[in-house]
Tab-separated table of C-alpha atoms in Angstrom:
chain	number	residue	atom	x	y	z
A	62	UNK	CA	18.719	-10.127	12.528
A	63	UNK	CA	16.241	-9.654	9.712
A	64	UNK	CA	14.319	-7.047	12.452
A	65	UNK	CA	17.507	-5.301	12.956
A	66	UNK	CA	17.854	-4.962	9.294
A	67	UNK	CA	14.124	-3.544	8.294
A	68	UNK	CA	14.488	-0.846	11.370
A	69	UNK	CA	17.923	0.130	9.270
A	70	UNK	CA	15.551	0.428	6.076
A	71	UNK	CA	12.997	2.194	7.961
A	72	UNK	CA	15.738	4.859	9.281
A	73	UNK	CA	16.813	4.748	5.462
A	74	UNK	CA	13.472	5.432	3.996
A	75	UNK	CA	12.452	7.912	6.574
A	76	UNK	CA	15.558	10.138	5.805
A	77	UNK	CA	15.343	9.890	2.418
A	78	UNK	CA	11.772	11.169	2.516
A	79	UNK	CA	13.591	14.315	3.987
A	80	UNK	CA	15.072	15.170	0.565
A	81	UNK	CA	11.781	16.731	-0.351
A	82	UNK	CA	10.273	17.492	2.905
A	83	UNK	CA	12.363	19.632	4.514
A	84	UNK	CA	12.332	23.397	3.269
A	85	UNK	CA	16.035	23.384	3.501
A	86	UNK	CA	16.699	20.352	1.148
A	87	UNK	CA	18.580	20.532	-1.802
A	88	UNK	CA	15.416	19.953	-3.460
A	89	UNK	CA	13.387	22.773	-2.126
A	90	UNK	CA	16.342	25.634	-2.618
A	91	UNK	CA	16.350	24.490	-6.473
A	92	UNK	CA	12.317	25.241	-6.453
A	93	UNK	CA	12.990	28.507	-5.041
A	94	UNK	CA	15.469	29.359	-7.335
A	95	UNK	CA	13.194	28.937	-10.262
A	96	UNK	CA	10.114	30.172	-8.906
A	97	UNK	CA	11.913	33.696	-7.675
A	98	UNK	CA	13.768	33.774	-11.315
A	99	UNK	CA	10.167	33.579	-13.100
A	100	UNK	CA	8.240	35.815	-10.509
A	101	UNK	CA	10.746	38.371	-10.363
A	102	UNK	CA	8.747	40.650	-12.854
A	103	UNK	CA	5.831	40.427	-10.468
A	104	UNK	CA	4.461	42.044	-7.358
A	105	UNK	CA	2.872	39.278	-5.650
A	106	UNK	CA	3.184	40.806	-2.321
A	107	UNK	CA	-0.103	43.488	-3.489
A	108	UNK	CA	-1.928	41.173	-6.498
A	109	UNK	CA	-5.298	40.005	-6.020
A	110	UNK	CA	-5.506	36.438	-5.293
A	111	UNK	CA	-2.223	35.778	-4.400
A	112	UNK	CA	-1.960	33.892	-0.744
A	113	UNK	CA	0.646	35.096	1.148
A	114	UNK	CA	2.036	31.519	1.327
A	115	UNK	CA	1.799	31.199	-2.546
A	116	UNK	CA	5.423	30.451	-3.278
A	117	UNK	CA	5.843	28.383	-0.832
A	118	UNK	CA	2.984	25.989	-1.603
A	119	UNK	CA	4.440	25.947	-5.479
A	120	UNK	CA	8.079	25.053	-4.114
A	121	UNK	CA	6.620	21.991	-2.223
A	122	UNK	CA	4.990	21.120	-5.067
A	123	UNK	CA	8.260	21.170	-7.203
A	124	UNK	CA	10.240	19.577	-4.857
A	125	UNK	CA	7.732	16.687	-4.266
A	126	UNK	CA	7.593	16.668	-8.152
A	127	UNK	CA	11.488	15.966	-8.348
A	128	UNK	CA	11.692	13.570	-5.622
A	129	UNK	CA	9.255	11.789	-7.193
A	130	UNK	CA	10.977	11.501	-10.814
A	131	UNK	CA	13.833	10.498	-9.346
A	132	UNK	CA	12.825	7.783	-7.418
A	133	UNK	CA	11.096	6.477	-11.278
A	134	UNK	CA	14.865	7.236	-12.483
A	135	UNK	CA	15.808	5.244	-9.428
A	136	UNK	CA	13.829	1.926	-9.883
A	137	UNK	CA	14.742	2.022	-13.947
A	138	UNK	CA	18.222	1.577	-13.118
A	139	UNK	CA	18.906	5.904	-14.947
A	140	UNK	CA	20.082	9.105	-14.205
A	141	UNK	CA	18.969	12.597	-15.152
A	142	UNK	CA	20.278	16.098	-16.104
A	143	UNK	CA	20.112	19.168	-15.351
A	144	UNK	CA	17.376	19.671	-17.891
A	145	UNK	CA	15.591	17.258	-17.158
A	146	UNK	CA	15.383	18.065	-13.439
A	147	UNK	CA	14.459	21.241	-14.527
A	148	UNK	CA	11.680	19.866	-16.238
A	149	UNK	CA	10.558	17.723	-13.160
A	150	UNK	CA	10.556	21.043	-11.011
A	151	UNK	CA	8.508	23.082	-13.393
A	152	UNK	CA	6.406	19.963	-13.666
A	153	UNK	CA	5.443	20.783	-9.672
A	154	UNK	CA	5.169	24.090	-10.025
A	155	UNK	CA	2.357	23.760	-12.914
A	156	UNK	CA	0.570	20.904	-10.937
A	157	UNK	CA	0.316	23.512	-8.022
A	158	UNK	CA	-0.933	25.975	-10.351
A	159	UNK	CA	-3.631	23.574	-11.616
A	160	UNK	CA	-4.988	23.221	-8.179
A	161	UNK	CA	-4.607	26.958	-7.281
A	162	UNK	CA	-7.115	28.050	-10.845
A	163	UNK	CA	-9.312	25.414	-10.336
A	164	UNK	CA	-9.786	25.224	-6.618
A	165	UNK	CA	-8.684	28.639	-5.346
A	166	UNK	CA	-9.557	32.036	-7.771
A	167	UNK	CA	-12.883	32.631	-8.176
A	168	UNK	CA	-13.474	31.704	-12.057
A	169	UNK	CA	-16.299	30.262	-14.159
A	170	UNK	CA	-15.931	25.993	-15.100
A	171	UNK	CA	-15.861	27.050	-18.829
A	172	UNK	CA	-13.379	30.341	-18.230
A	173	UNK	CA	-11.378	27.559	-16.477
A	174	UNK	CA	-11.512	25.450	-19.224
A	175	UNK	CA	-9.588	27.928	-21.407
A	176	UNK	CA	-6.533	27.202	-19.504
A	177	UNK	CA	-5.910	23.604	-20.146
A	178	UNK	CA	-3.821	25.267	-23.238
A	179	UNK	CA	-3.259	29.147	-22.318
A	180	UNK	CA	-2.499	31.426	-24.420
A	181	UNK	CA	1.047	33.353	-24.154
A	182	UNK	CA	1.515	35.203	-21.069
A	183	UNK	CA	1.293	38.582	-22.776
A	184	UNK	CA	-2.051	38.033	-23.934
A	185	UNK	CA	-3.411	38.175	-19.825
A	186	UNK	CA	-3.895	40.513	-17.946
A	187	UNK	CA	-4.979	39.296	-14.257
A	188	UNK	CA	-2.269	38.506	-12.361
A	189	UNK	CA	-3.320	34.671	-11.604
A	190	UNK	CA	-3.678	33.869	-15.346
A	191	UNK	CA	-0.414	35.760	-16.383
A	192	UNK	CA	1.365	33.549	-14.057
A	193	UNK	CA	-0.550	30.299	-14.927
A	194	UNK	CA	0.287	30.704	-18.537
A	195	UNK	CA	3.653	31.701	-17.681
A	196	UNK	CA	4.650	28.711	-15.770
A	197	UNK	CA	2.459	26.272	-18.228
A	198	UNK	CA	4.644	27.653	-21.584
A	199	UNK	CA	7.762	27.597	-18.948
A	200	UNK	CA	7.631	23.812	-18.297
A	201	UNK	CA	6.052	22.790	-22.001
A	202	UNK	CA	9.123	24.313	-23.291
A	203	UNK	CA	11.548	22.603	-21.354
A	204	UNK	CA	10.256	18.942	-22.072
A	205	UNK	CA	12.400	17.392	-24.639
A	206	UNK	CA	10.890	15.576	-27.786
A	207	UNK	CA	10.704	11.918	-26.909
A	208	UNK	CA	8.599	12.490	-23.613
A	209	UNK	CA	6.909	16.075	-25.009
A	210	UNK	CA	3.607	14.582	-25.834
A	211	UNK	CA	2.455	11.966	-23.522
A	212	UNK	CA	3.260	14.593	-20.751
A	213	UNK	CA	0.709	17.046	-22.656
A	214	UNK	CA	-1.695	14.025	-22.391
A	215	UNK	CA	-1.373	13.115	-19.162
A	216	UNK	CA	-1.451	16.714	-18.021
A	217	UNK	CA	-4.561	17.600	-19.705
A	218	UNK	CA	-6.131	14.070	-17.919
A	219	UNK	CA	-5.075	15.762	-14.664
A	220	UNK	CA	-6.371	19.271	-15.710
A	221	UNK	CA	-9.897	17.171	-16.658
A	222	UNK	CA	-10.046	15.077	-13.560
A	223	UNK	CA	-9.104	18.162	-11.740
A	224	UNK	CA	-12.192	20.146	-12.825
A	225	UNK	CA	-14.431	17.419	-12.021
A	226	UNK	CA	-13.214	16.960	-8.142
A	227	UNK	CA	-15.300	19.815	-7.913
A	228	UNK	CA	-18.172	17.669	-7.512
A	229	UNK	CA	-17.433	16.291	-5.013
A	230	UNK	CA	-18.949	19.091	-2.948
A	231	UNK	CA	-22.217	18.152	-4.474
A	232	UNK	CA	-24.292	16.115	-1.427
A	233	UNK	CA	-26.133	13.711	-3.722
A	234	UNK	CA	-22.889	12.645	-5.634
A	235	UNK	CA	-22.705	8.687	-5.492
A	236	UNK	CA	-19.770	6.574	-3.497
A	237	UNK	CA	-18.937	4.731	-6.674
A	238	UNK	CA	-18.746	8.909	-8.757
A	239	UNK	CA	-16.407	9.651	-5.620
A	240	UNK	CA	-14.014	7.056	-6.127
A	241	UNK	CA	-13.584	7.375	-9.694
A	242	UNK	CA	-12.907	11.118	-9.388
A	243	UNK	CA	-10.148	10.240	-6.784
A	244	UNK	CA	-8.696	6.988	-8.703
A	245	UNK	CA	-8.678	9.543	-11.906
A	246	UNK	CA	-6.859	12.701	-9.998
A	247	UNK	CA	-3.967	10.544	-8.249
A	248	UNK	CA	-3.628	8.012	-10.876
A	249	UNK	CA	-3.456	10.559	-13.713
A	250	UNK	CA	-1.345	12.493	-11.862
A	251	UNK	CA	1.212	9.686	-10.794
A	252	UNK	CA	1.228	8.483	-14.863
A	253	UNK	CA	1.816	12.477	-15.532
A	254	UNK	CA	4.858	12.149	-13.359
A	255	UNK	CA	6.002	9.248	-14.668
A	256	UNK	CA	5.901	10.310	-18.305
A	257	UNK	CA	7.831	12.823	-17.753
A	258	UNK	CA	10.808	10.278	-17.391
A	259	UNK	CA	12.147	8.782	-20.127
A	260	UNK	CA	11.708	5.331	-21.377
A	261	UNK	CA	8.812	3.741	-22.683
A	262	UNK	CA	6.212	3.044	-20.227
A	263	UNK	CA	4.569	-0.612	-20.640
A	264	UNK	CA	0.650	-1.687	-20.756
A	265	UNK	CA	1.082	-3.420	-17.219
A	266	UNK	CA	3.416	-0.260	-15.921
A	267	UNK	CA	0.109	2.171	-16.502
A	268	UNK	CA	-2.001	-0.144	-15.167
A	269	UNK	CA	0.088	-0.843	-12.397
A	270	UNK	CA	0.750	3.319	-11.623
A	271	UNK	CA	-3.103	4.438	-12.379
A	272	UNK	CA	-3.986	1.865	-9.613
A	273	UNK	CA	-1.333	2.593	-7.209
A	274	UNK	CA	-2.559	6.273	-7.753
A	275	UNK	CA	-5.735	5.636	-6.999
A	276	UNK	CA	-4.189	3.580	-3.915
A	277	UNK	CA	-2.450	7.038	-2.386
A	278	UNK	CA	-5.309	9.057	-3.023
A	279	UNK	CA	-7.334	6.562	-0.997
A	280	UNK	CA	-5.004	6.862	2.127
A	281	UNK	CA	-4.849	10.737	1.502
A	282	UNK	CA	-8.500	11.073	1.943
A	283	UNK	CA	-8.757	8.304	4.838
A	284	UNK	CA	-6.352	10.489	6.949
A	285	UNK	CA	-7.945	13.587	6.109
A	286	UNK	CA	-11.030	12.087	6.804
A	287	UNK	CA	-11.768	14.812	9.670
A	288	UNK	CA	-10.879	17.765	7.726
A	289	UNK	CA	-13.351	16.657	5.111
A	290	UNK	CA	-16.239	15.904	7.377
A	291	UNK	CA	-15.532	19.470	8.243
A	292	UNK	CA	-15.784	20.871	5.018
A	293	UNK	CA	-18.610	18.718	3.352
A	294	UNK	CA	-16.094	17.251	0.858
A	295	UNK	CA	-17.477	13.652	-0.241
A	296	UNK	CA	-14.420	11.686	-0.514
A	297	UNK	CA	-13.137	8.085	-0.377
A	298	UNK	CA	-13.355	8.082	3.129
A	299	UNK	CA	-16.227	10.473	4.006
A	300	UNK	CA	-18.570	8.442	1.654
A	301	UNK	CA	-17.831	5.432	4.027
A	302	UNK	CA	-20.224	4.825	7.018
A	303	UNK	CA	-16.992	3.479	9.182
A	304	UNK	CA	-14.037	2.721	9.920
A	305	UNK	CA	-13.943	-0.950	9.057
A	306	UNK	CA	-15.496	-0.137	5.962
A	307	UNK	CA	-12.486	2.452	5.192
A	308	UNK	CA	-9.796	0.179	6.287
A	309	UNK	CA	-11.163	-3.070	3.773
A	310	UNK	CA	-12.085	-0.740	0.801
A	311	UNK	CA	-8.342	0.590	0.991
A	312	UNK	CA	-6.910	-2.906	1.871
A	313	UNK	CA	-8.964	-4.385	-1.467
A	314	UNK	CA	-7.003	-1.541	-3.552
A	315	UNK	CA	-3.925	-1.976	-1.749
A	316	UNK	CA	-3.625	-5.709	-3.056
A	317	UNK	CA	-4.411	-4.623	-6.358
A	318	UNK	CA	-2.236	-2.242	-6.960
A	319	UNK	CA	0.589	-3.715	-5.120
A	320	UNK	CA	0.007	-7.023	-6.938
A	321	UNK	CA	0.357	-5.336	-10.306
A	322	UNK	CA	3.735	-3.322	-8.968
A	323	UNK	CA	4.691	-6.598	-8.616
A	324	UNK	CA	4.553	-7.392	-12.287
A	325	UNK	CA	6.174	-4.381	-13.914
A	326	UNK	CA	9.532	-5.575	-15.710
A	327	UNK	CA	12.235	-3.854	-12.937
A	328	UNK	CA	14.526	-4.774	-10.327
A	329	UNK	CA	12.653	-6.890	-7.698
A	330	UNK	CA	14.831	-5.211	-5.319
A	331	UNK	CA	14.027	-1.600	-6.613
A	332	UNK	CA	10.202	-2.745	-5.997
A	333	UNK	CA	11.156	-4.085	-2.634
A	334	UNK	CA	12.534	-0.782	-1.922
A	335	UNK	CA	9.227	0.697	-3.525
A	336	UNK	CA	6.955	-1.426	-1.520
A	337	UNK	CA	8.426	-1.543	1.639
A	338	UNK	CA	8.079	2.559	1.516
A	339	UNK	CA	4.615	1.880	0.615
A	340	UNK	CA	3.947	-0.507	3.440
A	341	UNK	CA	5.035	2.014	5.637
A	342	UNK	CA	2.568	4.189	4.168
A	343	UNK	CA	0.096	1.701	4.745
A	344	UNK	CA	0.579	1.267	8.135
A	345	UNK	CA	0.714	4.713	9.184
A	346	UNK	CA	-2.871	5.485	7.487
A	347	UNK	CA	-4.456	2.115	9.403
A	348	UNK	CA	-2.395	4.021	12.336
A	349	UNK	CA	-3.918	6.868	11.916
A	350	UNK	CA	-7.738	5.352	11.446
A	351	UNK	CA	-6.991	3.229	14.834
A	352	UNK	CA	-6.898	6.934	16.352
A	353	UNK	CA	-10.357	8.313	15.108
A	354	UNK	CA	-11.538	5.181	16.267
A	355	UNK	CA	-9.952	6.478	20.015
A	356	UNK	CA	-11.420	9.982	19.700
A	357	UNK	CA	-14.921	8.423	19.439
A	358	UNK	CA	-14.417	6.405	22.297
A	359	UNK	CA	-14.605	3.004	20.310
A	360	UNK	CA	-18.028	4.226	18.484
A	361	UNK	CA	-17.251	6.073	15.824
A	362	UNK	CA	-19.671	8.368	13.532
A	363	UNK	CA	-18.843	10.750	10.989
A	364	UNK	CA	-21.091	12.869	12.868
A	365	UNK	CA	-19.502	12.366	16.753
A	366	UNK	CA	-16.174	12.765	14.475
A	367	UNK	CA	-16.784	16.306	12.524
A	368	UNK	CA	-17.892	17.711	16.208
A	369	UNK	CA	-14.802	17.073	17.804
A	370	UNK	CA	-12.240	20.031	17.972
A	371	UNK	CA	-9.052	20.584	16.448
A	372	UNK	CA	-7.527	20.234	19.393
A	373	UNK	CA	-8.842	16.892	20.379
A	374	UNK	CA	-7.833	15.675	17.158
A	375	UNK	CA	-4.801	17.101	16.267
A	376	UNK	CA	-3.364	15.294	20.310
A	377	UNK	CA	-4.576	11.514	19.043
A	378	UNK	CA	-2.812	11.880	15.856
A	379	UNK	CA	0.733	12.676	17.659
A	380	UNK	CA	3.659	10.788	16.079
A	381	UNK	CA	4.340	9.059	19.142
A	382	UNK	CA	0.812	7.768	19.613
A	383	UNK	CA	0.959	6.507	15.678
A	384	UNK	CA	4.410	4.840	16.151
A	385	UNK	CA	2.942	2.645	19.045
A	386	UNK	CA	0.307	0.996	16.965
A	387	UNK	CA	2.788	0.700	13.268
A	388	UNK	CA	6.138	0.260	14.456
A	389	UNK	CA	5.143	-3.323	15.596
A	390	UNK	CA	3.474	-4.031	12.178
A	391	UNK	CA	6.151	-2.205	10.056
A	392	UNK	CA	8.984	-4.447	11.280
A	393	UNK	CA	6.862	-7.524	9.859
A	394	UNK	CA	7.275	-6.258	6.594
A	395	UNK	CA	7.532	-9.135	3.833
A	396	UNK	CA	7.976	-8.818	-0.373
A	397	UNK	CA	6.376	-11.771	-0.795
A	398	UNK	CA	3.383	-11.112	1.726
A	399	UNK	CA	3.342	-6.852	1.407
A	400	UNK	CA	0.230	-7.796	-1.659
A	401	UNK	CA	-1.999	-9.811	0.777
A	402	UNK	CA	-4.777	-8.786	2.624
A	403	UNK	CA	-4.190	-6.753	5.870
A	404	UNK	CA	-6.726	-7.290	8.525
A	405	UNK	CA	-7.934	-4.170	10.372
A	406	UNK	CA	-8.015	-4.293	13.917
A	407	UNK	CA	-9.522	-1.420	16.302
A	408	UNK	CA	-6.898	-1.187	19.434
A	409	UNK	CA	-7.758	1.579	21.833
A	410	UNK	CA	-5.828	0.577	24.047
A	411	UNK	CA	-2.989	2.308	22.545
C-alpha cells in the first residue's frame, strides 16, 4: 500500500512540475503577457543581439521564477497577490536578462559591471541595455517595502557570482574555485527567490537554501556533464575524473543540504512534499550518470565521453531508458532516510 501511495505522489509531483513547464501553462501565458506589454515599443525582430528565441527563453525564466515562489508560499502555509506574482514574474525575466548581458552580448567585465544598478532606460541607447534597464527598474519597482531590500542584495550576489562563472572557462581554474562559483550562482540565486516572499527568513533557513542551491547546481552540471566537456566549461562535474567521484561528491552535498531542510521551522509534511520532489531529482541525475557510464561501454573518460556524438548521447538519455534504472529507487523513498547517504552503483545492464 505505501508503494501504491508514493507512485500517486510521483504522478502528483510530475504534473505539478507541468505548471511551469509546459508553454501553454497558466504560468507561461502570464510571462508572455508581460514580456509583449514591455517590448511592445521595440523591434526585436531587426536589433542587434537579439536571438530569435529571446522571448521565449525570458518567459521560461518567469514562469520557472513563479513556480518557484509559490511553492516557498506553499511550504509557509501563505498565499500571494496579484502583485506579488507580478513581482515573481519580473523576478524571471531579470534573472534571464542577467545571464543574457553577462554570458551572451559581447561587452567588457567592467562595462558589465555598470549594470548591476542601470541607469533609466532613456539614458541607453543599444537595444540590449535599453531593455536590461528596462526590465531591472520594471521589477525593482514592483517589490513592495518589507521584502524591497534583501531582494536588491541577493540580486546583486547573483549579478557578482554571475560575472565570475566566467572563469570557469579558464583551464587552470582549481576544482575547489569551480565549486564555489557554482555553490555561489545556485545558492544565491535560490535565497534571491526566496526573498522575494514574504516573511522573515531564519539563520538555519539561509543556510539550509544556499546549500540546497549549491545541491541543484551540482546535479545541473552532472547531467550536463557532456555538453560541458564539449564546450571546455570546468564545472562540478567536468572537474571530476569519474563517475564515482561525481556521484559521492553530489551524494556528500545531498546529505547536507537535505539534513539542514530538515531543520527549518515548517510543516514536516510540506518538507516531505519538498524532499520527496527532490529525491526524485536525485534519482534521475544518478539515472542519468548510470547512462554515460553505458555510452563508454563501462570505462568511462571525459575524453571517450566529449568524442561521442549527439546522437549517441542524446538515445542513452531517453526517458524510458532513465525510468528503468529510478523508478525502482524512487518508490523506496523515505523522510526519515531521504538525508542518508546514497550508494552509487554502475548498472549497464539497463
Amino acid at each position: 500500500m505505501k508503494n501504491v501511495n508514493l507512485i500517486f505522489r510521483l504522478i502528483k509531483s510530475v504534473s505539478d512540475l507541468r505548471k511551469f513547464n509546459n508553454v501553454n501553462s497558466r504560468y507561461h501565458r502570464e510571462a508572455k503577457a508581460i514580456i509583449n506589454n514591455l517590448t511592445d515599443s521595440f523591434d526585436l525582430e531587426t536589433a542587434q543581439n537579439i536571438p530569435s528565441n529571446f522571448k521565449l527563453k525570458l518567459q521560461w525564466y518567469m514562469a520557472e521564477c513563479l513556480y518557484a515562489c509559490e511553492k516557498f508560499n506553499e511550504i509557509s502555509g501563505r498565499t500571494s497577490t496579484s502583485q506579488q506574482k507580478r513581482a515573481y514574474l519580473l523576478s524571471g525575466a531579470l534573472g534571464a536578462m542577467c545571464d543574457f548581458i553577462i554570458d551572451d552580448v559581447e561587452m567588457k567585465a567592467e562595462k558589465i559591471k555598470e549594470f548591476k544598478n542601470p541607469k533609466t532606460e532613456d539614458q541607453y541607447t543599444d537595444v540590449v541595455e535599453k531593455l536590461y534597464a528596462l526590465f531591472y527598474h520594471s521589477f525593482i519597482n514592483s517589490l513592495e517595502l518589507e521584502v524591497k531590500a534583501r531582494v536588491i542584495q541577493y540580486y546583486e550576489l547573483i549579478f557578482d557570482a554571475q560575472l565570475k562563472s566566467k572563469q570557469q572557462f579558464n583551464p587552470s581554474i582549481t576544482q575547489q574555485e569551480v565549486d564555489e562559483i557554482c555553490k555561489n550562482k545556485c545558492g544565491y540565486s535560490l535565497l534571491y527567490i526566496r526573498s522575494l516572499v514574504t516573511g522573515e527568513i531564519t539563520e538555519i533557513e539561509k543556510k539550509a537554501l544556499y546549500e540546497l542551491g549549491g545541491y541543484i547546481q551540482y546535479c545541473n552540471d552532472a547531467q550536463d556533464l557532456y555538453k560541458d566537456l564539449k564546450k571546455g566549461l570546468r564545472t562540478f562535474a567536468s572537474t571530476r575524473s569519474d563517475l564515482e567521484t561525481i556521484a559521492r561528491d553530489l551524494d556528500k552535498q545531498k546529505t547536507i543540504a537535505f539534513s539542514l531542510i530538515k531543520e527549518t521551522p515548517f510543516d514536516q509534511k510540506k518538507k516531505d512534499e519538498l524532499l520527496f520532489s527532490l529525491h526524485i531529482m536525485s534519482i534521475g541525475i544518478i539515472a542519468k550518470l548510470n547512462r554515460y557510464s553505458k555510452i563508454c561501454d563501462g570505462n568511462f573518460s571525459s575524453e571517450k565521453l566529449s568524442k561521442k556524438s549527439k546522437e549517441e548521447v542524446r538515445s542513452q538519455l531517453a526517458i524510458k531508458k532513465l525510468l528503468w534504472y529510478s523508478f525502482p529507487k524512487v518508490i523506496k523513498y523515505k523522510y526519515e532516510d531521504v538525508d542518508k547517504s546514497y550508494d552509487f552503483q554502475l548498472n549497464l545492464n539497463n
